[in-house]
Amino acid sequence: GAVVSQHPSRVICKSGTSVKIECRSLDFQATTMFWYRQFPKQSLMLMATSNEGSKATYEQGVEKDKFLINHASLTLSTLTVTSAHPEDSSFYICSAWDRENYGYTFGSGTRLTVV
Amino acid sequence: AQSVTQLGSHVSVSEGALVLLRCNYSSSVPPYLFWYVQYPNQGLQLLLKYTSAATLVKGINGFEAEFKKSETSFHLTKPSAHMSDAAEYFCAVSEGYGQNFVFGPGTRLSVLP
């Protein structure tokens, strides 16, 4: 079946540094990528939606200059958390939409801890 | 705007007992509905989905859910719980294929021996 490889699975970084999270669709073309954030013991909240070759659309309250999303190809989307702070510590999950097979595939998630 | 509620943040059942996880939604358009399971520090695994075909949907691992438009519900059931079913379960709604999900708050299922 469809697979989305998300890396890294865990990352610890210092406050003020940047972290890049990658989501790669291995056997299909991800025309749309959704990025979600999940705080401990909470549900998943949509952060942004990106379509290949277009600028991402951010949800209200999500800073586009802080969470940089790039979707330059049909198989790769990245989320960069810039100038990370402890309150950015969370579980980030991507979800790829496969238009050809009408299916969504989630990545395995990235646990970000900012110290 | 769409929304999802899940009654009961934590449900405990005995091994072999019926599992019932509740989900109610609101949507301004005919919804697509999903149930996902999440194990600790892992991504989401699709259990089943409703996309306007049969109202009784069968999924993986013995789970099924019934779409009831009149009740705006999509409850998840399994006749006999197994220890491996202990996890977090999320109900989600979408306005259609290719659209984002709106997730419910989740229900943690515990299975007691």
PDB file of C-alpha atoms in Angstrom:
ATOM      1  CA  GLY A   1       0.000   0.000   0.000  1.00  0.00           C
ATOM      2  CA  ALA A   2       0.841   3.659  -0.068  1.00  0.00           C
ATOM      3  CA  VAL A   3       3.596   4.730   2.285  1.00  0.00           C
ATOM      4  CA  VAL A   4       4.689   8.125   3.530  1.00  0.00           C
ATOM      5  CA  SER A   5       8.118   8.191   5.072  1.00  0.00           C
ATOM      6  CA  GLN A   6       8.442  10.897   7.727  1.00  0.00           C
ATOM      7  CA  HIS A   7      11.812  11.856   9.215  1.00  0.00           C
ATOM      8  CA  PRO A   8      13.087  12.315  11.769  1.00  0.00           C
ATOM      9  CA  SER A   9      10.876  10.348  14.132  1.00  0.00           C
ATOM     10  CA  ARG A  10      12.311  12.158  17.138  1.00  0.00           C
ATOM     11  CA  VAL A  11      14.356  15.302  17.445  1.00  0.00           C
ATOM     12  CA  ILE A  12      15.596  17.374  20.340  1.00  0.00           C
ATOM     13  CA  CYS A  13      16.819  20.866  19.592  1.00  0.00           C
ATOM     14  CA  LYS A  14      17.866  23.942  21.496  1.00  0.00           C
ATOM     15  CA  SER A  15      15.715  27.047  21.708  1.00  0.00           C
ATOM     16  CA  GLY A  16      16.340  29.390  18.839  1.00  0.00           C
ATOM     17  CA  THR A  17      17.446  26.760  16.362  1.00  0.00           C
ATOM     18  CA  SER A  18      15.553  25.464  13.349  1.00  0.00           C
ATOM     19  CA  VAL A  19      14.362  21.948  12.641  1.00  0.00           C
ATOM     20  CA  LYS A  20      13.316  20.454   9.330  1.00  0.00           C
ATOM     21  CA  ILE A  21      10.823  17.616   9.081  1.00  0.00           C
ATOM     22  CA  GLU A  22      10.479  15.688   5.836  1.00  0.00           C
ATOM     23  CA  CYS A  23       7.581  13.720   4.458  1.00  0.00           C
ATOM     24  CA  ARG A  24       8.204  11.679   1.380  1.00  0.00           C
ATOM     25  CA  SER A  25       5.624   9.650  -0.524  1.00  0.00           C
ATOM     26  CA  LEU A  26       7.353   6.473  -1.616  1.00  0.00           C
ATOM     27  CA  ASP A  27       5.064   4.965  -4.226  1.00  0.00           C
ATOM     28  CA  PHE A  28       2.576   7.600  -5.194  1.00  0.00           C
ATOM     29  CA  GLN A  29       2.334  11.264  -6.001  1.00  0.00           C
ATOM     30  CA  ALA A  30       1.174  13.445  -3.155  1.00  0.00           C
ATOM     31  CA  THR A  31      -0.626  16.298  -4.825  1.00  0.00           C
ATOM     32  CA  THR A  32      -1.676  17.695  -1.476  1.00  0.00           C
ATOM     33  CA  MET A  33       0.041  17.453   1.891  1.00  0.00           C
ATOM     34  CA  PHE A  34      -1.611  18.291   5.165  1.00  0.00           C
ATOM     35  CA  TRP A  35       0.444  19.099   8.251  1.00  0.00           C
ATOM     36  CA  TYR A  36      -1.053  18.459  11.667  1.00  0.00           C
ATOM     37  CA  ARG A  37       0.179  19.146  15.179  1.00  0.00           C
ATOM     38  CA  GLN A  38      -0.741  17.113  18.222  1.00  0.00           C
ATOM     39  CA  PHE A  39      -0.001  18.332  21.737  1.00  0.00           C
ATOM     40  CA  PRO A  40       0.215  15.731  24.522  1.00  0.00           C
ATOM     41  CA  LYS A  41      -3.074  14.036  25.247  1.00  0.00           C
ATOM     42  CA  GLN A  42      -4.833  16.188  22.669  1.00  0.00           C
ATOM     43  CA  SER A  43      -6.221  15.708  19.219  1.00  0.00           C
ATOM     44  CA  LEU A  44      -4.661  16.548  15.901  1.00  0.00           C
ATOM     45  CA  MET A  45      -5.058  20.099  14.687  1.00  0.00           C
ATOM     46  CA  LEU A  46      -4.515  21.134  11.100  1.00  0.00           C
ATOM     47  CA  MET A  47      -1.649  23.568  10.713  1.00  0.00           C
ATOM     48  CA  ALA A  48      -1.449  24.029   6.989  1.00  0.00           C
ATOM     49  CA  THR A  49      -2.267  22.595   3.591  1.00  0.00           C
ATOM     50  CA  SER A  50       0.182  22.565   0.734  1.00  0.00           C
ATOM     51  CA  ASN A  51      -0.271  21.729  -2.911  1.00  0.00           C
ATOM     52  CA  GLU A  52       2.686  20.841  -5.061  1.00  0.00           C
ATOM     53  CA  GLY A  53       4.238  23.935  -6.562  1.00  0.00           C
ATOM     54  CA  SER A  54       2.038  26.354  -4.636  1.00  0.00           C
ATOM     55  CA  LYS A  55       2.341  28.319  -1.441  1.00  0.00           C
ATOM     56  CA  ALA A  56       0.931  26.638   1.612  1.00  0.00           C
ATOM     57  CA  THR A  57      -2.346  27.737   3.144  1.00  0.00           C
ATOM     58  CA  TYR A  58      -2.082  28.189   6.896  1.00  0.00           C
ATOM     59  CA  GLU A  59      -4.803  27.827   9.469  1.00  0.00           C
ATOM     60  CA  GLN A  60      -5.713  30.751  11.634  1.00  0.00           C
ATOM     61  CA  GLY A  61      -3.254  31.207  14.437  1.00  0.00           C
ATOM     62  CA  VAL A  62      -0.396  29.364  12.743  1.00  0.00           C
ATOM     63  CA  GLU A  63       2.535  31.648  11.946  1.00  0.00           C
ATOM     64  CA  LYS A  64       3.609  31.125   8.366  1.00  0.00           C
ATOM     65  CA  ASP A  65       7.007  32.717   8.991  1.00  0.00           C
ATOM     66  CA  LYS A  66       7.674  30.338  11.827  1.00  0.00           C
ATOM     67  CA  PHE A  67       6.436  27.139  10.207  1.00  0.00           C
ATOM     68  CA  LEU A  68       7.860  27.102   6.707  1.00  0.00           C
ATOM     69  CA  ILE A  69       6.327  24.549   4.381  1.00  0.00           C
ATOM     70  CA  ASN A  70       7.819  23.557   1.074  1.00  0.00           C
ATOM     71  CA  HIS A  71       6.144  21.226  -1.387  1.00  0.00           C
ATOM     72  CA  ALA A  72       8.404  21.554  -4.380  1.00  0.00           C
ATOM     73  CA  SER A  73       7.813  18.089  -5.782  1.00  0.00           C
ATOM     74  CA  LEU A  74       5.024  15.552  -5.898  1.00  0.00           C
ATOM     75  CA  THR A  75       6.890  13.231  -3.580  1.00  0.00           C
ATOM     76  CA  LEU A  76       8.418  15.531  -0.985  1.00  0.00           C
ATOM     77  CA  SER A  77       7.060  18.086   1.444  1.00  0.00           C
ATOM     78  CA  THR A  78       9.000  19.656   4.282  1.00  0.00           C
ATOM     79  CA  LEU A  79       8.057  21.558   7.410  1.00  0.00           C
ATOM     80  CA  THR A  80      10.722  23.744   8.972  1.00  0.00           C
ATOM     81  CA  VAL A  81      10.180  25.030  12.463  1.00  0.00           C
ATOM     82  CA  THR A  82      12.261  28.181  12.672  1.00  0.00           C
ATOM     83  CA  SER A  83      13.569  29.731  15.879  1.00  0.00           C
ATOM     84  CA  ALA A  84      12.005  26.930  17.869  1.00  0.00           C
ATOM     85  CA  HIS A  85      10.796  27.536  21.411  1.00  0.00           C
ATOM     86  CA  PRO A  86       9.741  25.079  24.110  1.00  0.00           C
ATOM     87  CA  GLU A  87       6.074  25.749  23.348  1.00  0.00           C
ATOM     88  CA  ASP A  88       6.664  24.336  19.868  1.00  0.00           C
ATOM     89  CA  SER A  89       7.367  20.955  21.423  1.00  0.00           C
ATOM     90  CA  SER A  90       4.751  18.692  19.955  1.00  0.00           C
ATOM     91  CA  PHE A  91       4.047  15.719  17.713  1.00  0.00           C
ATOM     92  CA  TYR A  92       3.929  16.725  14.056  1.00  0.00           C
ATOM     93  CA  ILE A  93       2.243  14.460  11.505  1.00  0.00           C
ATOM     94  CA  CYS A  94       1.896  14.819   7.777  1.00  0.00           C
ATOM     95  CA  SER A  95      -0.907  13.371   5.680  1.00  0.00           C
ATOM     96  CA  ALA A  96      -0.607  12.956   1.946  1.00  0.00           C
ATOM     97  CA  TRP A  97      -3.501  12.940  -0.450  1.00  0.00           C
ATOM     98  CA  ASP A  98      -3.160  10.510  -3.354  1.00  0.00           C
ATOM     99  CA  ARG A  99      -5.448  11.887  -6.014  1.00  0.00           C
ATOM    100  CA  GLU A 100      -4.990   8.912  -8.288  1.00  0.00           C
ATOM    101  CA  ASN A 101      -6.086   6.313  -5.760  1.00  0.00           C
ATOM    102  CA  TYR A 102      -8.411   8.481  -3.669  1.00  0.00           C
ATOM    103  CA  GLY A 103      -6.591   7.822  -0.456  1.00  0.00           C
ATOM    104  CA  TYR A 104      -4.913   9.530   2.450  1.00  0.00           C
ATOM    105  CA  THR A 105      -1.703   8.234   3.959  1.00  0.00           C
ATOM    106  CA  PHE A 106      -0.263   9.507   7.220  1.00  0.00           C
ATOM    107  CA  GLY A 107       3.381   9.689   8.090  1.00  0.00           C
ATOM    108  CA  SER A 108       4.549   8.083  11.307  1.00  0.00           C
ATOM    109  CA  GLY A 109       5.006  11.425  13.029  1.00  0.00           C
ATOM    110  CA  THR A 110       7.860  13.464  14.469  1.00  0.00           C
ATOM    111  CA  ARG A 111       8.230  14.077  18.173  1.00  0.00           C
ATOM    112  CA  LEU A 112       9.866  17.497  18.558  1.00  0.00           C
ATOM    113  CA  THR A 113      11.272  18.524  21.906  1.00  0.00           C
ATOM    114  CA  VAL A 114      12.713  22.009  22.270  1.00  0.00           C
ATOM    115  CA  VAL A 115      14.947  22.528  25.294  1.00  0.00           C
TER     116      VAL A 115
ATOM    117  CA  ALA B   1     -17.908  24.567   9.861  1.00  0.00           C
ATOM    118  CA  GLN B   2     -17.314  20.965  10.625  1.00  0.00           C
ATOM    119  CA  SER B   3     -16.844  19.535  14.074  1.00  0.00           C
ATOM    120  CA  VAL B   4     -16.573  16.158  15.739  1.00  0.00           C
ATOM    121  CA  THR B   5     -17.376  15.141  19.272  1.00  0.00           C
ATOM    122  CA  GLN B   6     -16.425  11.894  20.911  1.00  0.00           C
ATOM    123  CA  LEU B   7     -18.311  11.047  24.060  1.00  0.00           C
ATOM    124  CA  GLY B   8     -15.952   9.640  26.645  1.00  0.00           C
ATOM    125  CA  SER B   9     -12.289  10.551  26.655  1.00  0.00           C
ATOM    126  CA  HIS B  10     -11.504   7.192  28.237  1.00  0.00           C
ATOM    127  CA  VAL B  11     -13.346   3.908  27.841  1.00  0.00           C
ATOM    128  CA  SER B  12     -12.454   0.699  29.660  1.00  0.00           C
ATOM    129  CA  VAL B  13     -13.740  -2.706  28.672  1.00  0.00           C
ATOM    130  CA  SER B  14     -12.877  -6.244  29.661  1.00  0.00           C
ATOM    131  CA  GLU B  15     -11.174  -8.520  27.188  1.00  0.00           C
ATOM    132  CA  GLY B  16     -13.861 -10.223  25.130  1.00  0.00           C
ATOM    133  CA  ALA B  17     -16.476  -7.552  25.826  1.00  0.00           C
ATOM    134  CA  LEU B  18     -18.183  -5.300  23.323  1.00  0.00           C
ATOM    135  CA  VAL B  19     -16.365  -2.139  22.322  1.00  0.00           C
ATOM    136  CA  LEU B  20     -18.481   0.947  21.607  1.00  0.00           C
ATOM    137  CA  LEU B  21     -16.814   4.264  20.871  1.00  0.00           C
ATOM    138  CA  ARG B  22     -19.119   7.160  20.137  1.00  0.00           C
ATOM    139  CA  CYS B  23     -18.734   9.811  17.491  1.00  0.00           C
ATOM    140  CA  ASN B  24     -21.075  12.612  16.515  1.00  0.00           C
ATOM    141  CA  TYR B  25     -20.360  15.138  13.813  1.00  0.00           C
ATOM    142  CA  SER B  26     -21.654  18.322  12.336  1.00  0.00           C
ATOM    143  CA  SER B  27     -21.166  19.188   8.725  1.00  0.00           C
ATOM    144  CA  SER B  28     -22.800  21.552   6.272  1.00  0.00           C
ATOM    145  CA  VAL B  29     -22.259  19.104   3.434  1.00  0.00           C
ATOM    146  CA  PRO B  30     -22.643  15.324   3.180  1.00  0.00           C
ATOM    147  CA  PRO B  31     -19.666  14.184   5.204  1.00  0.00           C
ATOM    148  CA  TYR B  32     -16.951  11.690   4.676  1.00  0.00           C
ATOM    149  CA  LEU B  33     -16.258  10.032   8.020  1.00  0.00           C
ATOM    150  CA  PHE B  34     -13.243   8.129   9.241  1.00  0.00           C
ATOM    151  CA  TRP B  35     -12.029   6.242  12.250  1.00  0.00           C
ATOM    152  CA  TYR B  36      -8.313   6.099  12.965  1.00  0.00           C
ATOM    153  CA  VAL B  37      -6.325   4.335  15.653  1.00  0.00           C
ATOM    154  CA  GLN B  38      -3.112   5.664  17.127  1.00  0.00           C
ATOM    155  CA  TYR B  39      -0.622   3.748  19.225  1.00  0.00           C
ATOM    156  CA  PRO B  40       1.781   5.719  21.451  1.00  0.00           C
ATOM    157  CA  ASN B  41       4.229   7.883  19.536  1.00  0.00           C
ATOM    158  CA  GLN B  42       3.042   6.530  16.230  1.00  0.00           C
ATOM    159  CA  GLY B  43       1.109   7.827  13.280  1.00  0.00           C
ATOM    160  CA  LEU B  44      -2.478   7.059  12.438  1.00  0.00           C
ATOM    161  CA  GLN B  45      -3.835   3.839  11.030  1.00  0.00           C
ATOM    162  CA  LEU B  46      -7.116   3.881   9.143  1.00  0.00           C
ATOM    163  CA  LEU B  47      -9.715   1.533  10.606  1.00  0.00           C
ATOM    164  CA  LEU B  48     -12.569   2.337   8.255  1.00  0.00           C
ATOM    165  CA  LYS B  49     -14.265   5.091   6.320  1.00  0.00           C
ATOM    166  CA  TYR B  50     -17.697   6.142   5.157  1.00  0.00           C
ATOM    167  CA  THR B  51     -17.938   7.908   1.820  1.00  0.00           C
ATOM    168  CA  SER B  52     -21.667   7.892   1.026  1.00  0.00           C
ATOM    169  CA  ALA B  53     -21.953   4.248   0.027  1.00  0.00           C
ATOM    170  CA  ALA B  54     -23.226   1.589   2.452  1.00  0.00           C
ATOM    171  CA  THR B  55     -24.137   3.000   5.848  1.00  0.00           C
ATOM    172  CA  LEU B  56     -22.684   0.007   7.694  1.00  0.00           C
ATOM    173  CA  VAL B  57     -18.969   0.021   7.140  1.00  0.00           C
ATOM    174  CA  LYS B  58     -16.674  -2.842   7.993  1.00  0.00           C
ATOM    175  CA  GLY B  59     -13.062  -2.138   8.722  1.00  0.00           C
ATOM    176  CA  ILE B  60      -9.907  -3.877   9.767  1.00  0.00           C
ATOM    177  CA  ASN B  61      -9.353  -5.906  12.935  1.00  0.00           C
ATOM    178  CA  GLY B  62     -13.063  -6.681  13.342  1.00  0.00           C
ATOM    179  CA  PHE B  63     -14.209  -3.081  13.725  1.00  0.00           C
ATOM    180  CA  GLU B  64     -17.287  -1.668  12.095  1.00  0.00           C
ATOM    181  CA  ALA B  65     -19.245   1.579  12.207  1.00  0.00           C
ATOM    182  CA  GLU B  66     -22.705   2.660  11.193  1.00  0.00           C
ATOM    183  CA  PHE B  67     -23.493   6.016   9.658  1.00  0.00           C
ATOM    184  CA  LYS B  68     -26.786   7.380  10.965  1.00  0.00           C
ATOM    185  CA  LYS B  69     -27.673  10.619   9.289  1.00  0.00           C
ATOM    186  CA  SER B  70     -30.693  11.293  11.482  1.00  0.00           C
ATOM    187  CA  GLU B  71     -28.516  11.080  14.572  1.00  0.00           C
ATOM    188  CA  THR B  72     -25.409  12.606  12.939  1.00  0.00           C
ATOM    189  CA  SER B  73     -23.488   9.722  14.408  1.00  0.00           C
ATOM    190  CA  PHE B  74     -20.786   7.318  13.316  1.00  0.00           C
ATOM    191  CA  HIS B  75     -20.174   5.068  16.302  1.00  0.00           C
ATOM    192  CA  LEU B  76     -17.416   2.460  16.197  1.00  0.00           C
ATOM    193  CA  THR B  77     -18.014  -1.056  17.485  1.00  0.00           C
ATOM    194  CA  LYS B  78     -16.228  -4.339  17.869  1.00  0.00           C
ATOM    195  CA  PRO B  79     -17.974  -7.425  19.224  1.00  0.00           C
ATOM    196  CA  SER B  80     -15.094  -8.738  21.287  1.00  0.00           C
ATOM    197  CA  ALA B  81     -12.226  -6.631  22.605  1.00  0.00           C
ATOM    198  CA  HIS B  82      -8.662  -7.853  22.439  1.00  0.00           C
ATOM    199  CA  MET B  83      -5.751  -6.638  24.504  1.00  0.00           C
ATOM    200  CA  SER B  84      -4.104  -5.332  21.348  1.00  0.00           C
ATOM    201  CA  ASP B  85      -7.042  -2.955  20.797  1.00  0.00           C
ATOM    202  CA  ALA B  86      -5.835  -0.721  23.637  1.00  0.00           C
ATOM    203  CA  ALA B  87      -4.976   2.561  21.929  1.00  0.00           C
ATOM    204  CA  GLU B  88      -6.259   6.041  21.147  1.00  0.00           C
ATOM    205  CA  TYR B  89      -9.115   6.253  18.663  1.00  0.00           C
ATOM    206  CA  PHE B  90      -9.960   9.303  16.609  1.00  0.00           C
ATOM    207  CA  CYS B  91     -13.094  10.008  14.627  1.00  0.00           C
ATOM    208  CA  ALA B  92     -12.619  12.473  11.789  1.00  0.00           C
ATOM    209  CA  VAL B  93     -14.777  14.238   9.242  1.00  0.00           C
ATOM    210  CA  SER B  94     -13.922  15.606   5.844  1.00  0.00           C
ATOM    211  CA  GLU B  95     -15.913  17.564   3.317  1.00  0.00           C
ATOM    212  CA  GLY B  96     -14.725  15.340   0.529  1.00  0.00           C
ATOM    213  CA  TYR B  97     -11.841  13.626  -1.105  1.00  0.00           C
ATOM    214  CA  GLY B  98      -8.709  15.676  -1.028  1.00  0.00           C
ATOM    215  CA  GLN B  99      -9.932  17.876   1.789  1.00  0.00           C
ATOM    216  CA  ASN B 100      -8.397  18.086   5.239  1.00  0.00           C
ATOM    217  CA  PHE B 101      -9.688  16.218   8.247  1.00  0.00           C
ATOM    218  CA  VAL B 102     -11.278  17.695  11.329  1.00  0.00           C
ATOM    219  CA  PHE B 103     -10.535  15.315  14.163  1.00  0.00           C
ATOM    220  CA  GLY B 104     -12.484  14.591  17.285  1.00  0.00           C
ATOM    221  CA  PRO B 105     -10.746  14.875  20.660  1.00  0.00           C
ATOM    222  CA  GLY B 106     -10.043  11.163  20.769  1.00  0.00           C
ATOM    223  CA  THR B 107     -11.044   8.294  23.042  1.00  0.00           C
ATOM    224  CA  ARG B 108      -8.492   6.211  24.861  1.00  0.00           C
ATOM    225  CA  LEU B 109      -9.534   2.585  24.974  1.00  0.00           C
ATOM    226  CA  SER B 110      -8.229   0.398  27.777  1.00  0.00           C
ATOM    227  CA  VAL B 111      -8.758  -3.356  27.682  1.00  0.00           C
ATOM    228  CA  LEU B 112      -8.706  -5.107  31.026  1.00  0.00           C
ATOM    229  CA  PRO B 113      -7.668  -8.760  31.363  1.00  0.00           C
TER     230      PRO B 113
END
